[in-house]
């Protein structure tokens, strides 16, 4: 599948593609027998064909901060494969944007939080890009307007 995508990118464009956005790629871990390492490898191949690659996932990591110590698990379990993929993806990122609903549910004045943080891989020093790590809260009104507040 990735070979077809990369071949079409090679055939259709003379220059690198500006942006590629991949959404819900973790479904491949459920639907196929691909491993998280193979999926990361193929995403890296796509990343070489573009200037910016965005991977959008609606899942969160199951185990954070070594919560999995002492727990036995099988890499055949799709949820473990997704967790492994997301952790590896976070380690390959330059920028992370996290959008989360309130843990306690929806409040009248706040719907959730938006966090912008640096990834593990730094930007090229020649680009002089700096990331302002910030956290915001957001509120979605009844008429579907989004209001953003600095936390």
Short mmCIF file of N, CA and C in Angstrom, two decimals:
data_model
loop_
_atom_site.label_atom_id
_atom_site.label_comp_id
_atom_site.label_asym_id
_atom_site.label_seq_id
_atom_site.Cartn_x
_atom_site.Cartn_y
_atom_site.Cartn_z
N UNK A 1 0.81 -1.18 0.00
CA UNK A 1 0.00 0.00 0.00
C UNK A 1 0.87 1.26 0.00
N UNK A 2 1.85 1.33 0.87
CA UNK A 2 2.72 2.51 0.93
C UNK A 2 3.56 2.64 -0.33
N UNK A 3 3.92 1.50 -0.93
CA UNK A 3 4.68 1.55 -2.19
C UNK A 3 3.87 2.25 -3.27
N UNK A 4 2.57 1.96 -3.34
CA UNK A 4 1.70 2.61 -4.33
C UNK A 4 1.62 4.11 -4.08
N UNK A 5 1.51 4.51 -2.83
CA UNK A 5 1.42 5.93 -2.50
C UNK A 5 2.71 6.64 -2.87
N UNK A 6 3.83 6.05 -2.50
CA UNK A 6 5.13 6.67 -2.79
C UNK A 6 5.39 6.72 -4.29
N UNK A 7 5.01 5.66 -5.01
CA UNK A 7 5.17 5.67 -6.47
C UNK A 7 4.31 6.75 -7.12
N UNK A 8 3.09 6.93 -6.63
CA UNK A 8 2.24 7.98 -7.20
C UNK A 8 2.79 9.37 -6.88
N UNK A 9 3.39 9.53 -5.71
CA UNK A 9 4.04 10.81 -5.39
C UNK A 9 5.24 11.05 -6.29
N UNK A 10 5.98 10.00 -6.57
CA UNK A 10 7.14 10.14 -7.47
C UNK A 10 6.72 10.47 -8.89
N UNK A 11 5.62 9.87 -9.34
CA UNK A 11 5.16 10.08 -10.72
C UNK A 11 4.46 11.42 -10.92
N UNK A 12 3.72 11.86 -9.90
CA UNK A 12 2.88 13.05 -10.05
C UNK A 12 3.60 14.36 -9.80
N UNK A 13 4.67 14.34 -9.06
CA UNK A 13 5.30 15.61 -8.71
C UNK A 13 6.78 15.60 -9.05
N UNK A 14 7.22 16.72 -9.59
CA UNK A 14 8.63 16.86 -9.90
C UNK A 14 9.41 17.31 -8.66
N UNK A 15 8.76 18.09 -7.82
CA UNK A 15 9.37 18.55 -6.57
C UNK A 15 8.74 17.82 -5.40
N UNK A 16 9.30 18.05 -4.24
CA UNK A 16 8.71 17.46 -3.04
C UNK A 16 7.32 18.05 -2.80
N UNK A 17 6.47 17.26 -2.23
CA UNK A 17 5.14 17.69 -1.83
C UNK A 17 5.29 18.58 -0.60
N UNK A 18 4.49 19.62 -0.51
CA UNK A 18 4.60 20.52 0.64
C UNK A 18 4.14 19.86 1.94
N UNK A 19 2.92 19.35 1.94
CA UNK A 19 2.33 18.82 3.18
C UNK A 19 1.60 17.52 2.88
N UNK A 20 1.78 16.55 3.76
CA UNK A 20 0.98 15.32 3.75
C UNK A 20 0.33 15.21 5.12
N UNK A 21 -0.97 14.98 5.13
CA UNK A 21 -1.71 14.77 6.38
C UNK A 21 -2.26 13.36 6.35
N UNK A 22 -1.91 12.59 7.37
CA UNK A 22 -2.39 11.21 7.49
C UNK A 22 -3.29 11.16 8.72
N UNK A 23 -4.50 10.70 8.53
CA UNK A 23 -5.43 10.63 9.66
C UNK A 23 -5.87 9.18 9.87
N UNK A 24 -5.84 8.75 11.12
CA UNK A 24 -6.33 7.43 11.47
C UNK A 24 -5.48 6.28 10.97
N UNK A 25 -4.18 6.51 10.83
CA UNK A 25 -3.30 5.47 10.29
C UNK A 25 -3.22 4.26 11.22
N UNK A 26 -3.54 4.44 12.50
CA UNK A 26 -3.46 3.33 13.44
C UNK A 26 -4.47 2.23 13.14
N UNK A 27 -5.46 2.52 12.30
CA UNK A 27 -6.43 1.49 11.91
C UNK A 27 -5.75 0.35 11.17
N UNK A 28 -4.62 0.65 10.52
CA UNK A 28 -3.88 -0.41 9.82
C UNK A 28 -3.36 -1.47 10.79
N UNK A 29 -3.12 -1.08 12.03
CA UNK A 29 -2.67 -2.06 13.03
C UNK A 29 -3.79 -3.03 13.39
N UNK A 30 -5.04 -2.57 13.30
CA UNK A 30 -6.19 -3.45 13.53
C UNK A 30 -6.49 -4.29 12.29
N UNK A 31 -6.47 -3.65 11.14
CA UNK A 31 -7.00 -4.27 9.93
C UNK A 31 -6.01 -5.14 9.17
N UNK A 32 -4.72 -4.97 9.41
CA UNK A 32 -3.72 -5.74 8.68
C UNK A 32 -2.77 -6.40 9.68
N UNK A 33 -1.81 -7.12 9.16
CA UNK A 33 -0.83 -7.75 10.04
C UNK A 33 0.47 -6.93 10.12
N UNK A 34 0.40 -5.65 9.81
CA UNK A 34 1.57 -4.78 9.88
C UNK A 34 1.94 -4.54 11.35
N UNK A 35 3.22 -4.45 11.61
CA UNK A 35 3.69 -4.16 12.97
C UNK A 35 3.87 -2.65 13.13
N UNK A 36 4.01 -2.22 14.36
CA UNK A 36 4.21 -0.78 14.60
C UNK A 36 5.53 -0.32 14.01
N UNK A 37 6.56 -1.16 14.05
CA UNK A 37 7.85 -0.79 13.45
C UNK A 37 7.74 -0.62 11.94
N UNK A 38 7.01 -1.52 11.28
CA UNK A 38 6.82 -1.41 9.84
C UNK A 38 6.02 -0.16 9.49
N UNK A 39 5.03 0.15 10.30
CA UNK A 39 4.21 1.34 10.05
C UNK A 39 5.03 2.62 10.22
N UNK A 40 5.84 2.69 11.27
CA UNK A 40 6.73 3.84 11.48
C UNK A 40 7.71 3.96 10.31
N UNK A 41 8.27 2.83 9.87
CA UNK A 41 9.21 2.84 8.74
C UNK A 41 8.56 3.43 7.49
N UNK A 42 7.33 3.00 7.20
CA UNK A 42 6.64 3.50 6.01
C UNK A 42 6.23 4.96 6.15
N UNK A 43 5.88 5.38 7.34
CA UNK A 43 5.58 6.80 7.57
C UNK A 43 6.84 7.63 7.36
N UNK A 44 7.98 7.13 7.80
CA UNK A 44 9.25 7.83 7.57
C UNK A 44 9.56 7.93 6.07
N UNK A 45 9.22 6.89 5.32
CA UNK A 45 9.41 6.95 3.86
C UNK A 45 8.55 8.06 3.25
N UNK A 46 7.32 8.18 3.73
CA UNK A 46 6.45 9.25 3.26
C UNK A 46 6.98 10.62 3.67
N UNK A 47 7.52 10.68 4.88
CA UNK A 47 8.06 11.94 5.40
C UNK A 47 9.20 12.46 4.53
N UNK A 48 9.97 11.56 3.94
CA UNK A 48 11.07 11.97 3.07
C UNK A 48 10.58 12.56 1.75
N UNK A 49 9.31 12.33 1.41
CA UNK A 49 8.75 12.83 0.16
C UNK A 49 8.04 14.17 0.32
N UNK A 50 8.02 14.72 1.53
CA UNK A 50 7.31 15.98 1.75
C UNK A 50 8.09 16.88 2.69
N UNK A 51 7.66 18.13 2.73
CA UNK A 51 8.31 19.08 3.63
C UNK A 51 7.78 18.96 5.05
N UNK A 52 6.50 18.72 5.20
CA UNK A 52 5.88 18.54 6.51
C UNK A 52 4.92 17.37 6.45
N UNK A 53 4.97 16.54 7.47
CA UNK A 53 4.06 15.40 7.59
C UNK A 53 3.32 15.53 8.91
N UNK A 54 2.00 15.48 8.84
CA UNK A 54 1.16 15.53 10.03
C UNK A 54 0.45 14.20 10.17
N UNK A 55 0.55 13.60 11.34
CA UNK A 55 -0.16 12.36 11.64
C UNK A 55 -1.19 12.70 12.70
N UNK A 56 -2.46 12.49 12.36
CA UNK A 56 -3.56 12.79 13.26
C UNK A 56 -4.09 11.48 13.81
N UNK A 57 -4.14 11.38 15.13
CA UNK A 57 -4.63 10.16 15.76
C UNK A 57 -5.68 10.53 16.80
N UNK A 58 -6.72 9.74 16.88
CA UNK A 58 -7.75 9.99 17.88
C UNK A 58 -7.57 9.10 19.10
N UNK A 59 -6.46 8.42 19.15
CA UNK A 59 -6.18 7.52 20.28
C UNK A 59 -5.17 8.16 21.20
N UNK A 60 -5.17 7.74 22.46
CA UNK A 60 -4.13 8.17 23.37
C UNK A 60 -3.38 6.94 23.86
N UNK A 61 -2.18 7.15 24.35
CA UNK A 61 -1.37 6.03 24.84
C UNK A 61 -2.04 5.40 26.04
N UNK A 62 -2.06 4.08 26.06
CA UNK A 62 -2.65 3.37 27.19
C UNK A 62 -1.76 3.43 28.42
N UNK A 63 -0.48 3.29 28.22
CA UNK A 63 0.46 3.26 29.33
C UNK A 63 1.35 4.48 29.26
N UNK A 64 1.33 5.28 30.30
CA UNK A 64 2.18 6.46 30.36
C UNK A 64 3.01 6.37 31.63
N UNK A 65 4.20 6.92 31.58
CA UNK A 65 5.07 7.02 32.76
C UNK A 65 5.31 5.67 33.43
N UNK A 66 5.65 4.67 32.62
CA UNK A 66 6.01 3.34 33.12
C UNK A 66 4.89 2.67 33.90
N UNK A 67 3.65 2.94 33.57
CA UNK A 67 2.53 2.25 34.21
C UNK A 67 2.48 0.78 33.82
N UNK A 68 3.18 0.43 32.74
CA UNK A 68 3.12 -0.94 32.24
C UNK A 68 4.13 -1.86 32.90
N UNK A 69 4.93 -1.36 33.83
CA UNK A 69 5.93 -2.20 34.50
C UNK A 69 5.20 -3.27 35.31
N UNK A 70 5.61 -4.50 35.13
CA UNK A 70 5.01 -5.61 35.85
C UNK A 70 3.77 -6.16 35.17
N UNK A 71 3.35 -5.59 34.08
CA UNK A 71 2.18 -6.06 33.36
C UNK A 71 2.65 -6.88 32.17
N UNK A 72 2.10 -8.08 32.04
CA UNK A 72 2.46 -8.90 30.89
C UNK A 72 1.47 -8.62 29.76
N UNK A 73 1.97 -8.50 28.56
CA UNK A 73 1.12 -8.23 27.42
C UNK A 73 1.69 -8.89 26.19
N UNK A 74 0.84 -9.01 25.18
CA UNK A 74 1.23 -9.64 23.93
C UNK A 74 1.17 -8.62 22.81
N UNK A 75 2.20 -8.62 21.95
CA UNK A 75 2.20 -7.70 20.83
C UNK A 75 1.20 -8.11 19.75
N UNK A 76 0.51 -9.23 19.93
CA UNK A 76 -0.55 -9.61 19.02
C UNK A 76 -1.84 -8.85 19.33
N UNK A 77 -1.94 -8.31 20.54
CA UNK A 77 -3.10 -7.53 20.93
C UNK A 77 -3.08 -6.19 20.18
N UNK A 78 -4.13 -5.89 19.41
CA UNK A 78 -4.13 -4.65 18.63
C UNK A 78 -3.99 -3.39 19.47
N UNK A 79 -4.54 -3.36 20.67
CA UNK A 79 -4.41 -2.18 21.52
C UNK A 79 -2.97 -1.97 21.96
N UNK A 80 -2.25 -3.05 22.21
CA UNK A 80 -0.83 -2.94 22.57
C UNK A 80 -0.04 -2.46 21.36
N UNK A 81 -0.39 -2.95 20.17
CA UNK A 81 0.28 -2.50 18.95
C UNK A 81 0.07 -1.00 18.72
N UNK A 82 -1.14 -0.53 18.97
CA UNK A 82 -1.43 0.90 18.80
C UNK A 82 -0.66 1.72 19.82
N UNK A 83 -0.64 1.26 21.06
CA UNK A 83 0.10 1.96 22.11
C UNK A 83 1.59 2.04 21.75
N UNK A 84 2.15 0.94 21.30
CA UNK A 84 3.55 0.90 20.90
C UNK A 84 3.80 1.86 19.74
N UNK A 85 2.89 1.88 18.77
CA UNK A 85 3.02 2.78 17.63
C UNK A 85 2.98 4.24 18.06
N UNK A 86 2.03 4.60 18.93
CA UNK A 86 1.90 6.00 19.35
C UNK A 86 3.12 6.47 20.13
N UNK A 87 3.66 5.61 20.98
CA UNK A 87 4.87 5.98 21.73
C UNK A 87 6.03 6.21 20.77
N UNK A 88 6.20 5.32 19.80
CA UNK A 88 7.29 5.48 18.82
C UNK A 88 7.07 6.71 17.95
N UNK A 89 5.82 7.00 17.63
CA UNK A 89 5.51 8.18 16.83
C UNK A 89 5.84 9.46 17.60
N UNK A 90 5.52 9.48 18.89
CA UNK A 90 5.86 10.65 19.71
C UNK A 90 7.37 10.87 19.77
N UNK A 91 8.12 9.79 19.79
CA UNK A 91 9.58 9.91 19.83
C UNK A 91 10.16 10.34 18.49
N UNK A 92 9.38 10.29 17.42
CA UNK A 92 9.84 10.71 16.09
C UNK A 92 9.30 12.09 15.70
N UNK A 93 8.68 12.79 16.63
CA UNK A 93 8.01 14.04 16.29
C UNK A 93 8.86 15.26 16.61
N UNK A 94 8.56 16.35 15.92
CA UNK A 94 9.18 17.63 16.20
C UNK A 94 8.23 18.54 16.97
N UNK A 95 6.95 18.33 16.81
CA UNK A 95 5.93 19.15 17.45
C UNK A 95 4.74 18.26 17.79
N UNK A 96 4.21 18.43 18.99
CA UNK A 96 3.03 17.68 19.40
C UNK A 96 1.93 18.66 19.78
N UNK A 97 0.76 18.46 19.21
CA UNK A 97 -0.41 19.24 19.57
C UNK A 97 -1.43 18.25 20.11
N UNK A 98 -1.79 18.44 21.37
CA UNK A 98 -2.71 17.52 22.03
C UNK A 98 -4.01 18.25 22.34
N UNK A 99 -5.10 17.68 21.91
CA UNK A 99 -6.43 18.23 22.16
C UNK A 99 -7.19 17.21 22.98
N UNK A 100 -7.54 17.58 24.21
CA UNK A 100 -8.19 16.63 25.12
C UNK A 100 -9.45 17.24 25.72
N UNK A 101 -10.49 16.44 25.85
CA UNK A 101 -11.67 16.93 26.58
C UNK A 101 -11.38 16.95 28.08
N UNK A 102 -12.22 17.62 28.82
CA UNK A 102 -12.05 17.61 30.28
C UNK A 102 -12.20 16.19 30.80
N UNK A 103 -11.38 15.83 31.75
CA UNK A 103 -11.45 14.49 32.33
C UNK A 103 -12.77 14.29 33.06
N UNK A 104 -13.26 15.34 33.68
CA UNK A 104 -14.50 15.26 34.46
C UNK A 104 -15.75 15.39 33.60
N UNK A 105 -15.57 15.59 32.33
CA UNK A 105 -16.71 15.81 31.44
C UNK A 105 -16.80 17.27 31.06
N UNK A 106 -17.87 17.64 30.44
CA UNK A 106 -18.03 19.01 29.95
C UNK A 106 -18.52 19.93 31.07
N UNK A 107 -17.92 21.10 31.16
CA UNK A 107 -18.36 22.12 32.10
C UNK A 107 -19.07 23.22 31.32
N UNK A 108 -19.70 24.14 32.04
CA UNK A 108 -20.41 25.22 31.37
C UNK A 108 -19.47 26.20 30.68
N UNK A 109 -18.26 26.36 31.23
CA UNK A 109 -17.36 27.37 30.70
C UNK A 109 -16.12 26.81 30.00
N UNK A 110 -15.82 25.53 30.17
CA UNK A 110 -14.63 24.92 29.55
C UNK A 110 -15.00 23.56 28.98
N UNK A 111 -14.55 23.29 27.75
CA UNK A 111 -14.80 22.00 27.12
C UNK A 111 -13.59 21.09 27.20
N UNK A 112 -12.37 21.65 27.11
CA UNK A 112 -11.18 20.82 27.15
C UNK A 112 -9.91 21.65 27.13
N UNK A 113 -8.79 20.98 26.87
CA UNK A 113 -7.50 21.67 26.85
C UNK A 113 -6.75 21.38 25.56
N UNK A 114 -5.94 22.34 25.15
CA UNK A 114 -5.09 22.25 23.98
C UNK A 114 -3.66 22.51 24.45
N UNK A 115 -2.76 21.56 24.18
CA UNK A 115 -1.38 21.68 24.62
C UNK A 115 -0.47 21.64 23.40
N UNK A 116 0.46 22.57 23.34
CA UNK A 116 1.48 22.61 22.29
C UNK A 116 2.82 22.36 22.95
N UNK A 117 3.53 21.32 22.50
CA UNK A 117 4.81 20.97 23.12
C UNK A 117 5.82 20.55 22.06
N UNK A 118 7.08 20.66 22.43
CA UNK A 118 8.16 20.24 21.54
C UNK A 118 8.18 18.72 21.47
N UNK A 119 8.55 18.21 20.32
CA UNK A 119 8.76 16.78 20.17
C UNK A 119 10.18 16.42 20.53
N UNK A 120 10.52 15.17 20.39
CA UNK A 120 11.86 14.70 20.75
C UNK A 120 12.91 15.09 19.73
N UNK A 121 12.52 15.26 18.47
CA UNK A 121 13.48 15.60 17.42
C UNK A 121 13.47 17.11 17.21
N UNK A 122 14.60 17.77 17.39
CA UNK A 122 14.62 19.23 17.24
C UNK A 122 14.57 19.65 15.77
N UNK A 123 14.11 20.87 15.55
CA UNK A 123 14.14 21.45 14.21
C UNK A 123 15.57 21.79 13.85
N UNK A 124 15.84 21.92 12.57
CA UNK A 124 17.16 22.31 12.08
C UNK A 124 17.51 23.69 12.63
N UNK A 125 18.71 23.84 13.15
CA UNK A 125 19.13 25.11 13.74
C UNK A 125 19.16 26.24 12.72
N UNK A 126 19.38 25.94 11.46
CA UNK A 126 19.43 26.96 10.41
C UNK A 126 18.06 27.57 10.12
N UNK A 127 16.99 26.88 10.49
CA UNK A 127 15.65 27.38 10.22
C UNK A 127 15.21 28.44 11.23
N UNK A 128 15.87 28.52 12.35
CA UNK A 128 15.55 29.44 13.44
C UNK A 128 14.07 29.38 13.83
N UNK A 129 13.57 28.17 13.98
CA UNK A 129 12.20 27.96 14.42
C UNK A 129 12.22 27.68 15.91
N UNK A 130 11.40 28.41 16.64
CA UNK A 130 11.28 28.13 18.06
C UNK A 130 9.83 27.78 18.36
N UNK A 131 9.66 26.85 19.26
CA UNK A 131 8.32 26.40 19.63
C UNK A 131 8.01 26.94 21.01
N UNK A 132 6.94 27.71 21.09
CA UNK A 132 6.49 28.22 22.38
C UNK A 132 5.55 27.19 22.98
N UNK A 133 6.05 26.48 23.97
CA UNK A 133 5.23 25.46 24.60
C UNK A 133 4.20 26.16 25.49
N UNK A 134 2.94 25.93 25.15
CA UNK A 134 1.87 26.60 25.88
C UNK A 134 0.70 25.65 26.06
N UNK A 135 -0.14 26.02 26.99
CA UNK A 135 -1.36 25.24 27.23
C UNK A 135 -2.54 26.20 27.26
N UNK A 136 -3.59 25.79 26.61
CA UNK A 136 -4.80 26.59 26.52
C UNK A 136 -5.99 25.73 26.96
N UNK A 137 -7.05 26.40 27.34
CA UNK A 137 -8.33 25.72 27.53
C UNK A 137 -9.26 26.26 26.44
N UNK A 138 -10.20 25.44 26.03
CA UNK A 138 -11.11 25.88 24.98
C UNK A 138 -12.54 25.60 25.41
N UNK A 139 -13.44 26.34 24.80
CA UNK A 139 -14.87 26.19 25.06
C UNK A 139 -15.60 26.20 23.72
N UNK A 140 -16.42 25.20 23.52
CA UNK A 140 -17.25 25.14 22.31
C UNK A 140 -18.65 25.56 22.73
N UNK A 141 -19.12 26.65 22.15
CA UNK A 141 -20.42 27.19 22.53
C UNK A 141 -21.54 26.43 21.84
N UNK A 142 -22.77 26.77 22.21
CA UNK A 142 -23.93 26.10 21.63
C UNK A 142 -24.04 26.33 20.13
N UNK A 143 -23.58 27.49 19.67
CA UNK A 143 -23.63 27.78 18.23
C UNK A 143 -22.34 27.38 17.52
N UNK A 144 -21.59 26.44 18.10
CA UNK A 144 -20.39 25.82 17.52
C UNK A 144 -19.22 26.77 17.32
N UNK A 145 -19.17 27.84 18.09
CA UNK A 145 -18.00 28.70 18.07
C UNK A 145 -16.99 28.17 19.08
N UNK A 146 -15.71 28.26 18.72
CA UNK A 146 -14.65 27.79 19.61
C UNK A 146 -13.94 29.01 20.18
N UNK A 147 -13.87 29.07 21.49
CA UNK A 147 -13.16 30.15 22.17
C UNK A 147 -11.95 29.54 22.87
N UNK A 148 -10.81 30.19 22.70
CA UNK A 148 -9.54 29.68 23.22
C UNK A 148 -9.02 30.65 24.27
N UNK A 149 -8.61 30.11 25.43
CA UNK A 149 -8.10 30.92 26.53
C UNK A 149 -6.75 30.39 26.96
N UNK A 150 -5.82 31.31 27.23
CA UNK A 150 -4.50 30.92 27.71
C UNK A 150 -4.62 30.43 29.14
N UNK A 151 -3.99 29.32 29.44
CA UNK A 151 -4.06 28.75 30.79
C UNK A 151 -2.92 29.24 31.63
#
